[in-house]
CSV table of C-alpha atoms in Angstrom, one decimal:
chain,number,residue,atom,x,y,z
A,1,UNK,CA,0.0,0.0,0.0
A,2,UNK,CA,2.6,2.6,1.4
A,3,UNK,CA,4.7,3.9,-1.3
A,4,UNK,CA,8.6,2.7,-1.7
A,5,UNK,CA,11.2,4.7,0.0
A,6,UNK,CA,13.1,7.5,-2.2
A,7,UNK,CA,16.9,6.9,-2.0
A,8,UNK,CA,20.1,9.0,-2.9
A,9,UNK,CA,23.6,8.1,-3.3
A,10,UNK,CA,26.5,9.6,-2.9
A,11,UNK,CA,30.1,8.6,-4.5
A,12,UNK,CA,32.9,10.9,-2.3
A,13,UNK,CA,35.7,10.7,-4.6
A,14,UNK,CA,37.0,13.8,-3.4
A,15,UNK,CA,39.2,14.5,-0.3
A,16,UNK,CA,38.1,18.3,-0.2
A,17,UNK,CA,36.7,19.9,2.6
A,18,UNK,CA,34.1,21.7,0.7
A,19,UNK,CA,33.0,19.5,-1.7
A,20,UNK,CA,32.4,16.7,1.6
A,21,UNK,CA,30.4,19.8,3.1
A,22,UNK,CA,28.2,19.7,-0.1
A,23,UNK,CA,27.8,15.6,0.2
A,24,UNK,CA,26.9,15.5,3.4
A,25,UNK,CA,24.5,18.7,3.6
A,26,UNK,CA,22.7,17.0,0.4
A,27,UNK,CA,22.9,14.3,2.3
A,28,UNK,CA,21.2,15.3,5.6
A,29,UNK,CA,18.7,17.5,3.9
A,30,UNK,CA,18.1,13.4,1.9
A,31,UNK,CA,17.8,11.8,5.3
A,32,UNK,CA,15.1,14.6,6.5
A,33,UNK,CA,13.0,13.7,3.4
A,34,UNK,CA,13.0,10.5,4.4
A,35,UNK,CA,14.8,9.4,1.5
A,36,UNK,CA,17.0,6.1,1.7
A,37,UNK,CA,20.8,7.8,1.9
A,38,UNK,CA,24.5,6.1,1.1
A,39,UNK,CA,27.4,7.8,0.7
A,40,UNK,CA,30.3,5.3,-0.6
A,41,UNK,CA,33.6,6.9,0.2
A,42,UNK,CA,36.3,6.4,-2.4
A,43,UNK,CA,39.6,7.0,-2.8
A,44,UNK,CA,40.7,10.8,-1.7
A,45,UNK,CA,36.8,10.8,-0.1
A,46,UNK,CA,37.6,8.0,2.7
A,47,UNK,CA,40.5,10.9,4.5
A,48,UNK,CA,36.8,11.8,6.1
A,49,UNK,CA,36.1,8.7,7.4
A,50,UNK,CA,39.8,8.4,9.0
A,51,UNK,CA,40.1,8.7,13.3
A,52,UNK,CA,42.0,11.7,13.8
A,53,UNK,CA,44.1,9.9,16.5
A,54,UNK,CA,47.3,7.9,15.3
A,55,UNK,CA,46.3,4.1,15.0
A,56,UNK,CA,49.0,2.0,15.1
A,57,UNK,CA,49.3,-0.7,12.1
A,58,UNK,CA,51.7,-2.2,10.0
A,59,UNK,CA,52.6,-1.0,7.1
A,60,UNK,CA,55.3,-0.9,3.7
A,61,UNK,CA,56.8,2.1,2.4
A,62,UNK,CA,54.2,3.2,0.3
A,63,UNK,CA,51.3,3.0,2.5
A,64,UNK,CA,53.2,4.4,5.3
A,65,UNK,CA,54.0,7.1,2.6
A,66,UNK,CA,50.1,8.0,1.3
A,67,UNK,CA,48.8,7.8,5.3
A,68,UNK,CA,51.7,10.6,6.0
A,69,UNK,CA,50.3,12.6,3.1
A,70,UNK,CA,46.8,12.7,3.4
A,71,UNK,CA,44.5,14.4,5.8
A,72,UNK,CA,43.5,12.5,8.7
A,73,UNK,CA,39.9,12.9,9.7
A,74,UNK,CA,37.4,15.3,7.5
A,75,UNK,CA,38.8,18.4,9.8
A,76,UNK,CA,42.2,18.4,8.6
A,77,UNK,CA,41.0,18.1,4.8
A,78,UNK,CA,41.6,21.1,2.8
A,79,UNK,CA,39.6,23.2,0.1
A,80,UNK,CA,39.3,22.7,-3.5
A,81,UNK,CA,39.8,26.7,-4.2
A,82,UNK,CA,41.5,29.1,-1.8
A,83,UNK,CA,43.2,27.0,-0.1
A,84,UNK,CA,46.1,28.8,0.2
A,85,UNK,CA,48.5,26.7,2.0
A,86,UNK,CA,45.3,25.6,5.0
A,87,UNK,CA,44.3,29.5,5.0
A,88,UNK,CA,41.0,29.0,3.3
A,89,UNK,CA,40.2,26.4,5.4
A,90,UNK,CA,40.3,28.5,8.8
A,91,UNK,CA,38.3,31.2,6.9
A,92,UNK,CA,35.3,28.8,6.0
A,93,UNK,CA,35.6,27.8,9.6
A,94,UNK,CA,34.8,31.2,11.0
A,95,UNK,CA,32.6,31.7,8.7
A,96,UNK,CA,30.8,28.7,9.6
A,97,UNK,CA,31.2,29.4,13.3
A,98,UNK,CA,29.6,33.2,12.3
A,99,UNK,CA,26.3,31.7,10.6
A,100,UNK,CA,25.9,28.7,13.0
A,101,UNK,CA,26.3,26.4,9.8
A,102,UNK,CA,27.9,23.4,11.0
A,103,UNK,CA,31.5,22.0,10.3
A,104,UNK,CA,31.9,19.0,8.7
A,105,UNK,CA,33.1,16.6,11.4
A,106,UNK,CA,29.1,17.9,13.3
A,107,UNK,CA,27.8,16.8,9.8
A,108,UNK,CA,28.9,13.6,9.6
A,109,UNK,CA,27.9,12.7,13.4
A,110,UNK,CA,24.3,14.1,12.3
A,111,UNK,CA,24.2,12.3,9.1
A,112,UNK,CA,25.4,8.9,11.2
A,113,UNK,CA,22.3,10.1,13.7
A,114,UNK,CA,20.0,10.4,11.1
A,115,UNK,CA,20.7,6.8,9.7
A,116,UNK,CA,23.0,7.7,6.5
A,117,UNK,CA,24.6,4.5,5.6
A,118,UNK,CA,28.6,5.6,5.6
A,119,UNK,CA,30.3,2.8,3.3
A,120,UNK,CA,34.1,2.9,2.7
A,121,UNK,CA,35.4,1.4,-0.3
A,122,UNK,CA,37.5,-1.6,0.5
A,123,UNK,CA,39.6,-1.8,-2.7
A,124,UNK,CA,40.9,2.2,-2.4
A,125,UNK,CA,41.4,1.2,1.4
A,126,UNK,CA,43.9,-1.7,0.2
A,127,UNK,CA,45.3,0.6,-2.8
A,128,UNK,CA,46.1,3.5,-0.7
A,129,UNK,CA,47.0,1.5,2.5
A,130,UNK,CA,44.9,2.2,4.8
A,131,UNK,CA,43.6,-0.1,7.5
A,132,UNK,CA,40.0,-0.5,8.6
A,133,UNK,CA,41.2,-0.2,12.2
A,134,UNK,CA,41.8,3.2,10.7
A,135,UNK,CA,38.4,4.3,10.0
A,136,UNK,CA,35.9,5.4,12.7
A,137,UNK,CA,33.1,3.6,13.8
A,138,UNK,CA,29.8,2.5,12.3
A,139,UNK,CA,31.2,2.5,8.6
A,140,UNK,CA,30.6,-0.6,6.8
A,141,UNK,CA,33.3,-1.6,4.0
A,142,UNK,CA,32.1,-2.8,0.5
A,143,UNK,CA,32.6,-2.3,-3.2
A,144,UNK,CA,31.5,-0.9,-6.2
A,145,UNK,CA,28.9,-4.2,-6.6
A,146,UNK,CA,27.3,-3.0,-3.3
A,147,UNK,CA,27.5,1.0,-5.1
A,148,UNK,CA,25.4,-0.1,-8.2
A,149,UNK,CA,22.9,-2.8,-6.1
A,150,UNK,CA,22.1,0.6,-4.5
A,151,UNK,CA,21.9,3.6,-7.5
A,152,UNK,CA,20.8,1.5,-10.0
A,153,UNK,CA,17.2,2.2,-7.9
A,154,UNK,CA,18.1,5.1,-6.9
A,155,UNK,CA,16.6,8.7,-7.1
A,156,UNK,CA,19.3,10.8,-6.8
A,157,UNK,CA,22.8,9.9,-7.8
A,158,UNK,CA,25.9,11.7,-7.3
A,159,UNK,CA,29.8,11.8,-7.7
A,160,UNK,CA,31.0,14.3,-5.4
B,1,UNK,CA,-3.2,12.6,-22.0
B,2,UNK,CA,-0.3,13.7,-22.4
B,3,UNK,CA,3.3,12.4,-21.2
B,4,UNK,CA,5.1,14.6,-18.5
B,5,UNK,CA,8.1,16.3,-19.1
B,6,UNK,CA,11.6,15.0,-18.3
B,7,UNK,CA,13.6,17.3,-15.9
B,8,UNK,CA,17.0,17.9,-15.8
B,9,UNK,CA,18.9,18.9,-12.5
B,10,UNK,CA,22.6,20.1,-12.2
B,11,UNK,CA,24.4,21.3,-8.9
B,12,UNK,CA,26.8,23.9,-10.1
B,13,UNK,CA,29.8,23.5,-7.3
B,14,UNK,CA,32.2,24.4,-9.5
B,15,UNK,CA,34.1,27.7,-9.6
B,16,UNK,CA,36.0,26.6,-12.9
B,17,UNK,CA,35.1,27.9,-16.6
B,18,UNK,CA,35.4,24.9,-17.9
B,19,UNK,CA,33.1,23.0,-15.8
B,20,UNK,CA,30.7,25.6,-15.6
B,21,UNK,CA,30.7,25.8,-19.6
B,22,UNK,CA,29.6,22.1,-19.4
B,23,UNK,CA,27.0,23.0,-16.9
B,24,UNK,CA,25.4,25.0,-18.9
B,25,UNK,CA,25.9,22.8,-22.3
B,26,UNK,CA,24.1,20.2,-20.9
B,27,UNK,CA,21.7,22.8,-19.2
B,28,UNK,CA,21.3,24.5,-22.6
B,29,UNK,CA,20.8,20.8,-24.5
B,30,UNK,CA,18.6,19.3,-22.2
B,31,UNK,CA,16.3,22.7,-22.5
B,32,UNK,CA,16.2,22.4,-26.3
B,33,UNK,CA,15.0,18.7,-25.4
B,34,UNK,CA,12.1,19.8,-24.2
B,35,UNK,CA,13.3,19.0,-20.3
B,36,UNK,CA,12.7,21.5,-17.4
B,37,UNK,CA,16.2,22.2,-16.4
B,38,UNK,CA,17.2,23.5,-13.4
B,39,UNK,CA,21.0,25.0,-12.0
B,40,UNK,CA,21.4,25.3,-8.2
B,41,UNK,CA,24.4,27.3,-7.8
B,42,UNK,CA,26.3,26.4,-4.6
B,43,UNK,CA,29.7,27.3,-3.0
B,44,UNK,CA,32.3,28.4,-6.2
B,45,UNK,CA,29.6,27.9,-8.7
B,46,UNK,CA,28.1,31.1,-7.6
B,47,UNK,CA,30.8,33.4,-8.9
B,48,UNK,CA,28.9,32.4,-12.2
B,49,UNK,CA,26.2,34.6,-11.5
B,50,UNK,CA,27.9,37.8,-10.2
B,51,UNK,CA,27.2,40.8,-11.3
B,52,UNK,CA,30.8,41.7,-13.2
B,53,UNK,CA,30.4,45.3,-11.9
B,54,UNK,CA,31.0,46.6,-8.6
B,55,UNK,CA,28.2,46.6,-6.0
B,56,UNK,CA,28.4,48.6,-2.8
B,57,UNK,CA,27.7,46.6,0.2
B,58,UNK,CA,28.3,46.4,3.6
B,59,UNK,CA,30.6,43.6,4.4
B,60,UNK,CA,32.7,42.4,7.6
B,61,UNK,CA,36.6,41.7,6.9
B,62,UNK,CA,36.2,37.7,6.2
B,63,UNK,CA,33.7,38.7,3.6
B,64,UNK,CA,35.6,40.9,1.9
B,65,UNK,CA,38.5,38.8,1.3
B,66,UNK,CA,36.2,36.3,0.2
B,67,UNK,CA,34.7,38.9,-2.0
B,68,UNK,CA,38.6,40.3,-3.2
B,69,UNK,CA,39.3,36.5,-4.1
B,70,UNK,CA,36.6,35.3,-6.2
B,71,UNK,CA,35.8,36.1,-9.4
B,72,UNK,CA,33.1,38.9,-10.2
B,73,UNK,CA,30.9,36.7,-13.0
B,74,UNK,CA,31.4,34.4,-15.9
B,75,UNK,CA,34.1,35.8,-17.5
B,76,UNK,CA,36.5,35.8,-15.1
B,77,UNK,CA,36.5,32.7,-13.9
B,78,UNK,CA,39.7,30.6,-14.0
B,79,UNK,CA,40.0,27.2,-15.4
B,80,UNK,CA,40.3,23.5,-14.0
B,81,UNK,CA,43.3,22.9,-15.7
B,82,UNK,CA,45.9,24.7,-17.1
B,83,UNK,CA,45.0,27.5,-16.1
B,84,UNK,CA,48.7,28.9,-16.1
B,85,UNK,CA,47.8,32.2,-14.1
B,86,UNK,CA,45.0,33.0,-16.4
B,87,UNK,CA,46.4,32.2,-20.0
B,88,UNK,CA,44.4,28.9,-20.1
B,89,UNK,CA,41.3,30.8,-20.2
B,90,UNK,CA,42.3,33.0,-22.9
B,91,UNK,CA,43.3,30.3,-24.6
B,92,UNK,CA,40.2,28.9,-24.3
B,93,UNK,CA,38.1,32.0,-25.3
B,94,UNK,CA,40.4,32.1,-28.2
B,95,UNK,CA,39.3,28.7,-29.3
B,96,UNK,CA,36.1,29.4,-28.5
B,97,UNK,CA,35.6,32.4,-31.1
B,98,UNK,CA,37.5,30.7,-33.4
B,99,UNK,CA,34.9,27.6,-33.7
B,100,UNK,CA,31.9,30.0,-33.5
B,101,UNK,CA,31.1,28.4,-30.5
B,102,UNK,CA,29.7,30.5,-26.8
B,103,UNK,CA,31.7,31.8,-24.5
B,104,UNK,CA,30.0,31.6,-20.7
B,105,UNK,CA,28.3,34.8,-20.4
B,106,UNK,CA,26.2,34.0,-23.4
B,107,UNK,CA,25.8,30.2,-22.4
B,108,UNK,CA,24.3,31.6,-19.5
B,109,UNK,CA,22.5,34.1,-21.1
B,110,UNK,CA,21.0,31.5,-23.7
B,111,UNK,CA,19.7,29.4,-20.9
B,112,UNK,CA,17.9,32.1,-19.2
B,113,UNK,CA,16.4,32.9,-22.8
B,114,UNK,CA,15.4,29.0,-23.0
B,115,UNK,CA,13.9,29.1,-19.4
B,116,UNK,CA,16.6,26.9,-17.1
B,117,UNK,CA,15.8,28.4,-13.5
B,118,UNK,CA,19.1,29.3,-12.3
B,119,UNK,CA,19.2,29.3,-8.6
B,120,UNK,CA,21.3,30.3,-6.0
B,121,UNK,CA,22.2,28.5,-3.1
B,122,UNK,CA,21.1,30.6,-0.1
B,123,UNK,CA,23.4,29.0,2.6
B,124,UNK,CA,26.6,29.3,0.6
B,125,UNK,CA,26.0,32.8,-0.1
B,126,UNK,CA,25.6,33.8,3.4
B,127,UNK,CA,28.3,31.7,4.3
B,128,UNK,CA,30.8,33.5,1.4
B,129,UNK,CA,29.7,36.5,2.5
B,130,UNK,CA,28.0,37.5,-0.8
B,131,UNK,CA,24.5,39.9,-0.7
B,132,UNK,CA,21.5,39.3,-3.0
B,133,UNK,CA,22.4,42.2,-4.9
B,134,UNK,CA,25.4,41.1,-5.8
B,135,UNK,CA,24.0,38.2,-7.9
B,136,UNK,CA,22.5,39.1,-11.6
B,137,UNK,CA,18.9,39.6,-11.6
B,138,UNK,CA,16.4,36.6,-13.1
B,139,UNK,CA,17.8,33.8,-9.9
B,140,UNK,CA,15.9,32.5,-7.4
B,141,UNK,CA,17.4,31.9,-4.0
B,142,UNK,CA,16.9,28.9,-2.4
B,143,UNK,CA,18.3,26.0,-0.4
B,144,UNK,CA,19.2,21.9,-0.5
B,145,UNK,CA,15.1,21.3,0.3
B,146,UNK,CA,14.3,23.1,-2.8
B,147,UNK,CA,17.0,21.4,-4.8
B,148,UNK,CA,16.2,18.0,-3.4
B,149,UNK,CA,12.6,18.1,-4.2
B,150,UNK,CA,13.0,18.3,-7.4
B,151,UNK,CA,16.1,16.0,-7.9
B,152,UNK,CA,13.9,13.3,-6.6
B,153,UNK,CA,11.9,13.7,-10.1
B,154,UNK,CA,14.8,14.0,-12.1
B,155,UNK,CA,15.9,11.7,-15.0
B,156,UNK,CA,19.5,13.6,-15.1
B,157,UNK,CA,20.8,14.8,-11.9
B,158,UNK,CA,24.5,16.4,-12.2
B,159,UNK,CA,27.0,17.5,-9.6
B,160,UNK,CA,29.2,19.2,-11.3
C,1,UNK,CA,7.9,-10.3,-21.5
C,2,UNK,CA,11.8,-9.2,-20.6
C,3,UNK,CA,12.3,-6.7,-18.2
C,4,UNK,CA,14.3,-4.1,-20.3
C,5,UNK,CA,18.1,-3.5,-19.3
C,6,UNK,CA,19.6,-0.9,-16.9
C,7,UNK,CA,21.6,1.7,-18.4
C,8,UNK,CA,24.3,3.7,-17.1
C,9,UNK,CA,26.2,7.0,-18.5
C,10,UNK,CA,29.5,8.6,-17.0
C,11,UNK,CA,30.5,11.9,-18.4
C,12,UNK,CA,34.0,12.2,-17.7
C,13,UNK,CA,35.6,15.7,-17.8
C,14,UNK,CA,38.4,15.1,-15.8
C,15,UNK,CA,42.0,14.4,-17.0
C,16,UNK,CA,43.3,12.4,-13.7
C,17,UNK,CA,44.4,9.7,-14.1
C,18,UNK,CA,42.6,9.0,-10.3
C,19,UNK,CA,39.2,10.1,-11.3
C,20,UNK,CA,39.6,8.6,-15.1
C,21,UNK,CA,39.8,5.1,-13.1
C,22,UNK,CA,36.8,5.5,-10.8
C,23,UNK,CA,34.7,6.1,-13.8
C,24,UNK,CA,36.1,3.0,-15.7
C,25,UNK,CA,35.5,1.0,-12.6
C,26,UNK,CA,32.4,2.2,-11.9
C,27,UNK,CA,31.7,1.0,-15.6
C,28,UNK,CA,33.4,-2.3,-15.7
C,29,UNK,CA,31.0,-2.7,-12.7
C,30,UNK,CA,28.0,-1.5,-14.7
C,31,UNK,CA,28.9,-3.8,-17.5
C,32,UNK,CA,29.3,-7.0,-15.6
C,33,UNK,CA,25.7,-6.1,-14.1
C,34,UNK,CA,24.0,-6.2,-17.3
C,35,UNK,CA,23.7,-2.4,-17.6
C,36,UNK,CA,24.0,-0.8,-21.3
C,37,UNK,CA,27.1,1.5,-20.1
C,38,UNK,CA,28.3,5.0,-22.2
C,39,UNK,CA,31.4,7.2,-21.1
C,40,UNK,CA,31.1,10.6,-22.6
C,41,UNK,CA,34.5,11.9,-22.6
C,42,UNK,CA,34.7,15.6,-22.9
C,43,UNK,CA,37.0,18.6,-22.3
C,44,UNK,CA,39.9,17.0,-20.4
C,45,UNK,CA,38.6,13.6,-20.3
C,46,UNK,CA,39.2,13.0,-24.3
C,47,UNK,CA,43.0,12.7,-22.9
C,48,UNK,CA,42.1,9.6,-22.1
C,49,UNK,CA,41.3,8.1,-25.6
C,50,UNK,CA,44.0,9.8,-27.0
C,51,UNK,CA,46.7,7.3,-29.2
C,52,UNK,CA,49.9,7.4,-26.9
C,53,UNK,CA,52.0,7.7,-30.1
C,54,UNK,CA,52.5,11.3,-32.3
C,55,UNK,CA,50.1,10.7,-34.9
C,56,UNK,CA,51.2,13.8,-38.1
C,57,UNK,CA,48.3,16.2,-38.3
C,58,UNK,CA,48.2,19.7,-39.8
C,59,UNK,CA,47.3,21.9,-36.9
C,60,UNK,CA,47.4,26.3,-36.1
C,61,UNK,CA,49.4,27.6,-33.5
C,62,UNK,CA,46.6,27.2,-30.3
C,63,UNK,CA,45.9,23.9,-31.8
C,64,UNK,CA,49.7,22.8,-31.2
C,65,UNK,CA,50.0,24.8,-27.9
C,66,UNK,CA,46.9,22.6,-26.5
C,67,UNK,CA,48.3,19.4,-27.8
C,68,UNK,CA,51.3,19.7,-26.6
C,69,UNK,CA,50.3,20.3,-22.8
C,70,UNK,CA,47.9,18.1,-22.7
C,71,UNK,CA,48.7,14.2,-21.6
C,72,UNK,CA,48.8,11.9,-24.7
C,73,UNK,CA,46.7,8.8,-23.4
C,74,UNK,CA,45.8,7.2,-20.3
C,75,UNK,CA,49.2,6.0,-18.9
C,76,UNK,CA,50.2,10.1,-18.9
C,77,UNK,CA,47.3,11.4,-17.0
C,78,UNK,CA,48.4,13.2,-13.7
C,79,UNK,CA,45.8,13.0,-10.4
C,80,UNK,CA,43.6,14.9,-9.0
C,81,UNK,CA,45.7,15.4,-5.3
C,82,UNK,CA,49.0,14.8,-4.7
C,83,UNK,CA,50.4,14.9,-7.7
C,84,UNK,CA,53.5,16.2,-7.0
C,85,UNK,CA,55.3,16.6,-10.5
C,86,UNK,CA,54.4,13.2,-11.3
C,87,UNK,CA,55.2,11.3,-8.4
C,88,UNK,CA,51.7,10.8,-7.0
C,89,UNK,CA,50.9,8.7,-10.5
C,90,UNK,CA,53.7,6.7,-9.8
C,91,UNK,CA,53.0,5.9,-6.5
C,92,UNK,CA,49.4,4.7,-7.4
C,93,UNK,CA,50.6,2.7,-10.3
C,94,UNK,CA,53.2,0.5,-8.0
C,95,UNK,CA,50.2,0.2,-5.5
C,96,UNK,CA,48.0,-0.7,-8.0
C,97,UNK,CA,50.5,-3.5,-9.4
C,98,UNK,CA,51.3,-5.0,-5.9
C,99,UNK,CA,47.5,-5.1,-5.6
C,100,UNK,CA,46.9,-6.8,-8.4
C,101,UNK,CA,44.7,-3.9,-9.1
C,102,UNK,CA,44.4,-3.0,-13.0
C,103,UNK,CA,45.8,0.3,-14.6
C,104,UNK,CA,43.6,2.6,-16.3
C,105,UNK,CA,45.0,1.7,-19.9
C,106,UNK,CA,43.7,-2.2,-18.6
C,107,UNK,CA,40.5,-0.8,-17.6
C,108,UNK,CA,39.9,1.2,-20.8
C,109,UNK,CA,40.9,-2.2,-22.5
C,110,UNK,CA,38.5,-4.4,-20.1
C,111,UNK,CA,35.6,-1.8,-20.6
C,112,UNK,CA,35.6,-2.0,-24.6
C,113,UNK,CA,35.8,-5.8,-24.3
C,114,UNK,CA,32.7,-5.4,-22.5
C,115,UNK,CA,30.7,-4.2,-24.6
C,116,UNK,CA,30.9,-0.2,-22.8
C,117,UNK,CA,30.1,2.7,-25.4
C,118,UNK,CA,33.1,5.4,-25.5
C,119,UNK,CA,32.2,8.6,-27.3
C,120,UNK,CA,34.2,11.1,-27.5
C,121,UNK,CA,32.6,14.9,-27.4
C,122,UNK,CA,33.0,16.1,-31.0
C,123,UNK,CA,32.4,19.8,-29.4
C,124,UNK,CA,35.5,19.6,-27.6
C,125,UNK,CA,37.3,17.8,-29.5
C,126,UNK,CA,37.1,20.5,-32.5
C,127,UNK,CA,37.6,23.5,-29.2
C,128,UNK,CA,40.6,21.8,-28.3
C,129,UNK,CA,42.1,21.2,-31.6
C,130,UNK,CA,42.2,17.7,-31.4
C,131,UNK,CA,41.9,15.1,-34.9
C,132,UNK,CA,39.9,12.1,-34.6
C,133,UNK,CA,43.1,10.2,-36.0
C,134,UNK,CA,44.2,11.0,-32.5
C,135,UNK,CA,41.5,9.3,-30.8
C,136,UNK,CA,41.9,5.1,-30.2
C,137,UNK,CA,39.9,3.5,-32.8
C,138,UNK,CA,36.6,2.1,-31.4
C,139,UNK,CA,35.5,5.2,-30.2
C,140,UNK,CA,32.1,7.2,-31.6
C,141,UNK,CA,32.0,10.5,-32.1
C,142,UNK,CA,29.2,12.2,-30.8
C,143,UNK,CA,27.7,15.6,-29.3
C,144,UNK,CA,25.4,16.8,-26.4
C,145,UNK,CA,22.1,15.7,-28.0
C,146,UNK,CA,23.4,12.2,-27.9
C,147,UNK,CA,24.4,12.2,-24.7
C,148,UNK,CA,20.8,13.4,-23.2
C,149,UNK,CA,18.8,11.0,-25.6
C,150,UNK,CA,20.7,8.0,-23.0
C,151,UNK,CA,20.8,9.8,-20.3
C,152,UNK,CA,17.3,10.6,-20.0
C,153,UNK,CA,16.7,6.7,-19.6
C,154,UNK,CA,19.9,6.5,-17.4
C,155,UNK,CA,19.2,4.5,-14.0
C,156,UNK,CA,22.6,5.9,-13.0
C,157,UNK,CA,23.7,9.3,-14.2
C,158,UNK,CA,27.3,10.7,-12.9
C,159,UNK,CA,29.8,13.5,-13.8
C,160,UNK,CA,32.7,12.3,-12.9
């Protein structure tokens, strides 16, 4: 009788601090229409899924080499424009802070509270050597079989 | 009786000529199809739809570096690649003339004639630090409820 | 009686070599689920079609300049972050070999072996001064109109 669920997805290719503010406030505003919501994180796009702490692990030269490079946790990512050596990314902060928007790392815990299923892609985990003891809580790990199963009915798609 | 109409959707994140010229081919395309097409202008994507003159406002110091760093409209806006401090984009325009093709100021102006809404995303402009009067007139202002709502109809939805 | 297949269509813009390999993945995925598939390539993303050997073609001054910047096939595309001068590619090709991950060129291989439709933006590829004897044989050639008439019955729709 009752009619079937909307649904969006999300692909996160991108390791930006804006562009994963524009994911996940689509996202959010999704999840409050009731819509069915996934955002796979791929490559540069799963630095916001990574604990901000130090994890230890064990790892070659390479991976030791990308986990050095790149952001760890969504607050330490930087912007696509402006970044101006991590300048831009304090001024979106005040600015944020000044309109009451939210920051990303408050966006993610809302979209995780609002029931946003948070998938990490397993083979850009093993490509750029990261480890899932890595990735914070409550984020399930899967590939790009488990990505189409979901837009192929979906909605909205997007590749962030 | 008769069929409804397909609907185009685009998010316009993008501060890049390039990208937005694609925007607004596909915009531009899916209007001569027959689709209603609609551009929600968010974050960069909105220094598409500046006004290229001057407007006085009243602005506290993060917005006005905001302001002093983006581009004011279309025409000034850099490219994704090779953009070689502003060459690439002459380059470009060059090209474009040469092929009889549109530059983005008329790209835009051609899809206002064909009646794509062009919309502007009202969190990102408060956030930037931009004021309605800065933006060209013929947008509406709106937010990620008013762009989901009609994604969720969509047969093309781009973020771009 | 048969339900009628999924469909499909990336339009790749992008250049790097990173975000040229999610949407062949994202393909080869499609394809092995039965869906019709079509990558658009356009602006920067004809770089990936392109021959990887000089092919002799009359060509003005702008044409040449563009030519000559621009990476000549798959195996020369840069990525999106961390480039560094060329490093970053290398790096992702030696993890991508000791994870018996495939290399773009492979997955450009794999997706034509698969039956996935590569077009080539015939727009963009006169704006950029581009030949189609530059372009790998089996490609179309093919503008925006083409593009809309599959996307419009596209279950999954991305710009990557």
């Amino acid at each position: 009788m009752s009619e079937q669920r909307k649904k969006t997805t999300i692909v996160l290719f991108s390791g930006d601090y804006d562009k994963a503010m524009a994911a996940y406030i689509i996202a959010n505003g999704a999840a409050a229409y009731d819509h069915d919501v996934t955002i796979f994180h791929t490559f540069w796009g799963l630095n916001a899924l990574r604990k901000d702490e130090a994890v230890p692990t064990k790892k070659g030269f390479l991976e030791k080499m990308f986990a050095f490079m790149m952001p760890r946790g969504a607050d330490k990512m930087g912007l696509s424009k402006m970044n101006f050596a991590g300048m831009g990314p304090k001024m979106i902060k005040q600015v944020i802070k000044k309109h009451n928007a939210m920051p990303l790392p408050d966006l993610i815990e809302m979209a995780k509270e609002q029931g946003v299923k948070l998938v990490a892609c397993q083979m850009t985990i093993d490509l750029l050597g990261l480890k899932q003891e890595e990735i914070m809580d409550g984020v399930d790990f899967a590939g790009v079989a488990a990505y189409l199963a979901e837009a192929e009915e979906g909605n909205v798609n997007l590749f962030i």
